[in-house]
Amino acid sequence: MKILLMEDDAVLSDILLDFLRETWSVDYAFNAQEVYEHLETKEYDLFIFDINVLGQNGLELLEELRSFNNTTPTIFITAYRDTESLKKAFEVGANDYIKKPFELEELSVRIYNTKRLFNIETDKYIQITQNITFNKEKKKILKDKKEFSLTNKDTLLLAYFLNNKNRLISNEELSQNIWDFESQPSNATLRSHIRTLRELIGKEKIITIRGEGYLYE
C-alpha cells in the first residue's frame, strides 16, 4: 500500500515515517505544495494529512483534491478536539480522523480498517524479473519458487529503489530515507546491504555510479 503523509512537525513526521515505513511504502510532504508535486508522478492508496500545516491546511487541500475527483481515502491528524472541526473534516471528504496525542498502534488500526473498507490490496508480490518477486509487507523475496527473508533495512532499501527506478540515488538520500537521524549508516554498512540485495535479485539490477550513488534498472 502506498501512503502519502503530510505533516509539518519535524519530530512527529520522523516518528511517523519510521513507524509507517516498517510496513508500507510511504512518501512525505511538508505542505500542500509538496503533496501536489508527488501527485504529478505517483498515485497513492491512502493520504494521511495533518490539518494544521502552514499555508493551505489539510482541510482546504482535501476539499480541493475532491473537487478534482481525487477519491483517495484520507485520514486526518489534528490537535483540534471540537465537534465543528470533526464535522468539517467529514464534510470535505475525510474517511477517518485521529486526535493528537495518539498511540502509533491506534493509527495502524485505523489504516488497516481503511484498507479493509476500501479493499486496498497490500499483500502482493512485485515482479522484479521473470523469476523473482518481492513482497514488502512480508519482507520476502520469491526466487525460483524459493522464499528468502529480508531484514527490515534491506526491505526498505529495495522498496525505495523500486519506487525510484532509473534515477540516480545518492548514499545521502538513501541514508536519510531509510535510517533515522541518530543511526546514520557508514558507507561500508550501506554497501553491505546493497551486496545482499544484489545476491538475491542480480548484480545488474543495482548499478554503482562511482562517487555519486546507485541506479536501479
mmCIF file of C-alpha atoms in Angstrom:
data_model
loop_
_atom_site.group_PDB
_atom_site.id
_atom_site.type_symbol
_atom_site.label_atom_id
_atom_site.label_comp_id
_atom_site.label_asym_id
_atom_site.label_seq_id
_atom_site.Cartn_x
_atom_site.Cartn_y
_atom_site.Cartn_z
ATOM 1 C CA MET A 1 0.000 0.000 0.000
ATOM 2 C CA LYS A 2 1.350 3.415 -0.975
ATOM 3 C CA ILE A 3 0.777 6.186 1.563
ATOM 4 C CA LEU A 4 1.377 9.933 1.293
ATOM 5 C CA LEU A 5 1.938 11.632 4.654
ATOM 6 C CA MET A 6 1.662 15.422 5.047
ATOM 7 C CA GLU A 7 2.952 16.677 8.397
ATOM 8 C CA ASP A 8 4.953 19.860 9.104
ATOM 9 C CA ASP A 9 6.014 18.927 12.636
ATOM 10 C CA ALA A 10 9.586 17.665 12.168
ATOM 11 C CA VAL A 11 9.643 15.494 15.280
ATOM 12 C CA LEU A 12 6.252 13.893 14.691
ATOM 13 C CA SER A 13 6.919 13.338 10.982
ATOM 14 C CA ASP A 14 10.170 11.474 11.765
ATOM 15 C CA ILE A 15 8.374 9.264 14.284
ATOM 16 C CA LEU A 16 5.510 8.533 11.884
ATOM 17 C CA LEU A 17 7.779 7.824 8.929
ATOM 18 C CA ASP A 18 9.937 5.405 10.911
ATOM 19 C CA PHE A 19 6.828 3.587 12.106
ATOM 20 C CA LEU A 20 4.859 3.537 8.859
ATOM 21 C CA ARG A 21 7.808 2.553 6.657
ATOM 22 C CA GLU A 22 8.262 -0.635 8.630
ATOM 23 C CA THR A 23 5.132 -1.912 6.881
ATOM 24 C CA TRP A 24 4.178 0.312 3.967
ATOM 25 C CA SER A 25 5.652 2.400 1.168
ATOM 26 C CA VAL A 26 5.418 5.997 2.405
ATOM 27 C CA ASP A 27 6.241 9.333 0.781
ATOM 28 C CA TYR A 28 6.482 12.526 2.784
ATOM 29 C CA ALA A 29 5.214 16.053 2.130
ATOM 30 C CA PHE A 30 5.867 19.061 4.356
ATOM 31 C CA ASN A 31 2.947 21.053 2.942
ATOM 32 C CA ALA A 32 0.226 21.101 0.266
ATOM 33 C CA GLN A 33 2.625 22.205 -2.460
ATOM 34 C CA GLU A 34 4.770 19.124 -1.891
ATOM 35 C CA VAL A 35 1.637 16.951 -1.944
ATOM 36 C CA TYR A 36 0.857 18.204 -5.443
ATOM 37 C CA GLU A 37 4.456 17.632 -6.524
ATOM 38 C CA HIS A 38 4.158 13.975 -5.507
ATOM 39 C CA LEU A 39 0.786 13.627 -7.213
ATOM 40 C CA GLU A 40 2.261 14.779 -10.517
ATOM 41 C CA THR A 41 4.146 11.494 -10.827
ATOM 42 C CA LYS A 42 2.532 8.998 -8.405
ATOM 43 C CA GLU A 43 -0.784 7.601 -7.243
ATOM 44 C CA TYR A 44 -1.487 6.629 -3.656
ATOM 45 C CA ASP A 45 -3.765 4.208 -1.839
ATOM 46 C CA LEU A 46 -4.084 6.410 1.244
ATOM 47 C CA PHE A 47 -3.488 10.004 2.343
ATOM 48 C CA ILE A 48 -2.617 10.848 5.949
ATOM 49 C CA PHE A 49 -2.851 14.632 6.322
ATOM 50 C CA ASP A 50 -2.323 16.830 9.355
ATOM 51 C CA ILE A 51 -4.971 19.537 9.344
ATOM 52 C CA ASN A 52 -2.769 22.167 10.969
ATOM 53 C CA VAL A 53 0.000 22.747 8.443
ATOM 54 C CA LEU A 54 1.418 26.045 7.251
ATOM 55 C CA GLY A 55 -0.102 27.527 4.111
ATOM 56 C CA GLN A 56 -3.032 25.621 2.642
ATOM 57 C CA ASN A 57 -4.223 23.466 5.531
ATOM 58 C CA GLY A 58 -5.275 19.840 5.332
ATOM 59 C CA LEU A 59 -8.990 20.610 5.140
ATOM 60 C CA GLU A 60 -8.543 23.071 2.278
ATOM 61 C CA LEU A 61 -6.202 20.692 0.469
ATOM 62 C CA LEU A 62 -8.551 17.717 0.664
ATOM 63 C CA GLU A 63 -11.540 19.816 -0.382
ATOM 64 C CA GLU A 64 -9.579 20.929 -3.450
ATOM 65 C CA LEU A 65 -8.437 17.384 -4.249
ATOM 66 C CA ARG A 66 -12.009 16.115 -4.008
ATOM 67 C CA SER A 67 -13.100 18.870 -6.410
ATOM 68 C CA PHE A 68 -10.559 17.388 -8.869
ATOM 69 C CA ASN A 69 -12.261 13.986 -8.436
ATOM 70 C CA ASN A 70 -9.413 12.555 -6.378
ATOM 71 C CA THR A 71 -11.122 9.892 -4.249
ATOM 72 C CA THR A 72 -8.053 8.573 -2.382
ATOM 73 C CA PRO A 73 -9.097 7.519 1.160
ATOM 74 C CA THR A 74 -7.880 10.071 3.708
ATOM 75 C CA ILE A 75 -7.154 10.011 7.432
ATOM 76 C CA PHE A 76 -6.775 13.364 9.171
ATOM 77 C CA ILE A 77 -4.419 14.022 12.070
ATOM 78 C CA THR A 78 -5.309 17.010 14.224
ATOM 79 C CA ALA A 79 -4.873 18.696 17.584
ATOM 80 C CA TYR A 80 -8.417 20.081 17.344
ATOM 81 C CA ARG A 81 -10.834 18.429 19.755
ATOM 82 C CA ASP A 82 -14.076 20.292 18.966
ATOM 83 C CA THR A 83 -17.023 18.778 17.140
ATOM 84 C CA GLU A 84 -17.049 21.505 14.464
ATOM 85 C CA SER A 85 -13.582 20.505 13.233
ATOM 86 C CA LEU A 86 -14.635 16.865 13.115
ATOM 87 C CA LYS A 87 -17.762 17.790 11.172
ATOM 88 C CA LYS A 88 -15.787 19.914 8.709
ATOM 89 C CA ALA A 89 -13.278 17.109 8.130
ATOM 90 C CA PHE A 90 -16.004 14.710 7.031
ATOM 91 C CA GLU A 91 -17.774 17.397 5.001
ATOM 92 C CA VAL A 92 -14.678 17.931 2.821
ATOM 93 C CA GLY A 93 -14.261 14.184 2.248
ATOM 94 C CA ALA A 94 -12.254 12.662 5.091
ATOM 95 C CA ASN A 95 -12.707 8.958 5.772
ATOM 96 C CA ASP A 96 -11.246 8.867 9.274
ATOM 97 C CA TYR A 97 -9.870 11.199 11.927
ATOM 98 C CA ILE A 98 -7.304 10.779 14.715
ATOM 99 C CA LYS A 99 -6.663 13.261 17.515
ATOM 100 C CA LYS A 100 -3.278 14.163 18.981
ATOM 101 C CA PRO A 101 -1.765 12.786 21.081
ATOM 102 C CA PHE A 102 -2.293 9.242 19.848
ATOM 103 C CA GLU A 103 -0.634 5.852 20.073
ATOM 104 C CA LEU A 104 1.087 4.650 16.917
ATOM 105 C CA GLU A 105 -0.815 1.393 17.193
ATOM 106 C CA GLU A 106 -4.097 3.325 17.026
ATOM 107 C CA LEU A 107 -3.014 4.861 13.732
ATOM 108 C CA SER A 108 -2.073 1.395 12.472
ATOM 109 C CA VAL A 109 -5.532 0.075 13.385
ATOM 110 C CA ARG A 110 -7.181 2.933 11.507
ATOM 111 C CA ILE A 111 -5.011 2.306 8.444
ATOM 112 C CA TYR A 112 -5.885 -1.388 8.399
ATOM 113 C CA ASN A 113 -9.564 -0.538 8.821
ATOM 114 C CA THR A 114 -9.407 1.863 5.867
ATOM 115 C CA LYS A 115 -7.611 -0.819 3.841
ATOM 116 C CA ARG A 116 -10.422 -3.259 4.642
ATOM 117 C CA LEU A 117 -13.228 -0.810 3.879
ATOM 118 C CA PHE A 118 -11.765 0.196 0.522
ATOM 119 C CA ASN A 119 -10.424 -3.224 -0.479
ATOM 120 C CA ILE A 120 -6.905 -1.876 -0.810
ATOM 121 C CA GLU A 121 -4.641 -4.733 -1.829
ATOM 122 C CA THR A 122 -1.390 -4.760 0.134
ATOM 123 C CA ASP A 123 -0.351 -8.385 0.425
ATOM 124 C CA LYS A 124 1.095 -8.831 -3.041
ATOM 125 C CA TYR A 125 4.351 -9.579 -4.758
ATOM 126 C CA ILE A 126 6.004 -7.076 -7.085
ATOM 127 C CA GLN A 127 7.615 -8.534 -10.185
ATOM 128 C CA ILE A 128 11.352 -7.778 -10.340
ATOM 129 C CA THR A 129 12.409 -10.256 -13.031
ATOM 130 C CA GLN A 130 10.698 -13.188 -14.689
ATOM 131 C CA ASN A 131 11.637 -15.482 -11.796
ATOM 132 C CA ILE A 132 11.946 -13.013 -8.891
ATOM 133 C CA THR A 133 9.168 -11.233 -6.983
ATOM 134 C CA PHE A 134 9.198 -9.075 -3.855
ATOM 135 C CA ASN A 135 6.652 -8.674 -1.052
ATOM 136 C CA LYS A 136 7.443 -5.659 1.107
ATOM 137 C CA GLU A 137 4.929 -6.377 3.832
ATOM 138 C CA LYS A 138 6.074 -9.958 4.282
ATOM 139 C CA LYS A 139 9.718 -8.824 3.881
ATOM 140 C CA LYS A 140 10.332 -11.665 1.472
ATOM 141 C CA ILE A 141 11.708 -12.337 -1.987
ATOM 142 C CA LEU A 142 10.376 -15.260 -4.001
ATOM 143 C CA LYS A 143 13.105 -16.543 -6.334
ATOM 144 C CA ASP A 144 12.738 -19.672 -8.437
ATOM 145 C CA LYS A 145 9.861 -20.719 -6.152
ATOM 146 C CA LYS A 146 12.027 -20.370 -3.032
ATOM 147 C CA GLU A 147 11.349 -17.761 -0.352
ATOM 148 C CA PHE A 148 14.113 -15.597 1.110
ATOM 149 C CA SER A 149 13.515 -13.415 4.165
ATOM 150 C CA LEU A 150 14.867 -9.856 4.227
ATOM 151 C CA THR A 151 15.876 -7.683 7.143
ATOM 152 C CA ASN A 152 13.846 -4.535 7.734
ATOM 153 C CA LYS A 153 16.540 -2.269 6.226
ATOM 154 C CA ASP A 154 17.023 -4.491 3.169
ATOM 155 C CA THR A 155 13.257 -4.433 2.652
ATOM 156 C CA LEU A 156 13.091 -0.655 2.896
ATOM 157 C CA LEU A 157 16.077 -0.239 0.569
ATOM 158 C CA LEU A 158 14.622 -2.473 -2.119
ATOM 159 C CA ALA A 159 11.235 -0.761 -1.867
ATOM 160 C CA TYR A 160 12.924 2.631 -2.210
ATOM 161 C CA PHE A 161 14.799 1.505 -5.314
ATOM 162 C CA LEU A 162 11.591 0.138 -6.837
ATOM 163 C CA ASN A 163 9.831 3.454 -6.218
ATOM 164 C CA ASN A 164 12.706 5.373 -7.835
ATOM 165 C CA LYS A 165 13.648 3.332 -10.889
ATOM 166 C CA ASN A 166 16.167 4.743 -13.380
ATOM 167 C CA ARG A 167 17.055 7.648 -11.102
ATOM 168 C CA LEU A 168 20.458 8.310 -9.587
ATOM 169 C CA ILE A 169 20.167 7.999 -5.813
ATOM 170 C CA SER A 170 22.999 9.219 -3.596
ATOM 171 C CA ASN A 171 24.246 7.498 -0.447
ATOM 172 C CA GLU A 172 22.998 10.506 1.499
ATOM 173 C CA GLU A 173 19.471 10.182 0.099
ATOM 174 C CA LEU A 174 19.310 6.505 0.961
ATOM 175 C CA SER A 175 20.630 7.128 4.462
ATOM 176 C CA GLN A 176 18.168 9.937 5.151
ATOM 177 C CA ASN A 177 15.155 7.997 3.885
ATOM 178 C CA ILE A 178 15.924 4.557 5.317
ATOM 179 C CA TRP A 179 17.685 5.306 8.594
ATOM 180 C CA ASP A 180 16.752 7.748 11.333
ATOM 181 C CA PHE A 181 18.921 10.754 12.122
ATOM 182 C CA GLU A 182 20.611 9.209 15.142
ATOM 183 C CA SER A 183 21.668 5.983 13.436
ATOM 184 C CA GLN A 184 23.029 7.034 10.059
ATOM 185 C CA PRO A 185 24.947 4.132 8.414
ATOM 186 C CA SER A 186 28.553 4.184 7.276
ATOM 187 C CA ASN A 187 29.268 3.733 3.573
ATOM 188 C CA ALA A 188 30.516 0.222 4.388
ATOM 189 C CA THR A 189 27.201 -0.644 6.045
ATOM 190 C CA LEU A 190 25.250 0.664 3.078
ATOM 191 C CA ARG A 191 27.445 -1.319 0.668
ATOM 192 C CA SER A 192 26.798 -4.445 2.726
ATOM 193 C CA HIS A 193 23.034 -4.036 2.342
ATOM 194 C CA ILE A 194 23.390 -3.368 -1.385
ATOM 195 C CA ARG A 195 25.535 -6.501 -1.736
ATOM 196 C CA THR A 196 22.843 -8.593 -0.019
ATOM 197 C CA LEU A 197 20.175 -7.316 -2.403
ATOM 198 C CA ARG A 198 22.381 -7.918 -5.442
ATOM 199 C CA GLU A 199 22.929 -11.526 -4.386
ATOM 200 C CA LEU A 200 19.159 -12.031 -4.379
ATOM 201 C CA ILE A 201 17.935 -10.011 -7.357
ATOM 202 C CA GLY A 202 21.040 -9.860 -9.573
ATOM 203 C CA LYS A 203 24.060 -7.564 -9.726
ATOM 204 C CA GLU A 204 22.792 -5.921 -12.901
ATOM 205 C CA LYS A 205 19.673 -4.504 -11.187
ATOM 206 C CA ILE A 206 21.528 -2.087 -8.879
ATOM 207 C CA ILE A 207 24.318 -0.211 -10.648
ATOM 208 C CA THR A 208 27.027 1.673 -8.768
ATOM 209 C CA ILE A 209 27.752 5.141 -10.141
ATOM 210 C CA ARG A 210 31.200 5.730 -8.711
ATOM 211 C CA GLY A 211 31.377 8.765 -6.455
ATOM 212 C CA GLU A 212 27.671 9.558 -6.909
ATOM 213 C CA GLY A 213 25.467 6.718 -5.707
ATOM 214 C CA TYR A 214 23.278 3.971 -7.185
ATOM 215 C CA LEU A 215 20.908 3.458 -10.089
ATOM 216 C CA TYR A 216 18.197 0.801 -10.104
ATOM 217 C CA GLU A 217 17.298 -0.515 -13.545
#
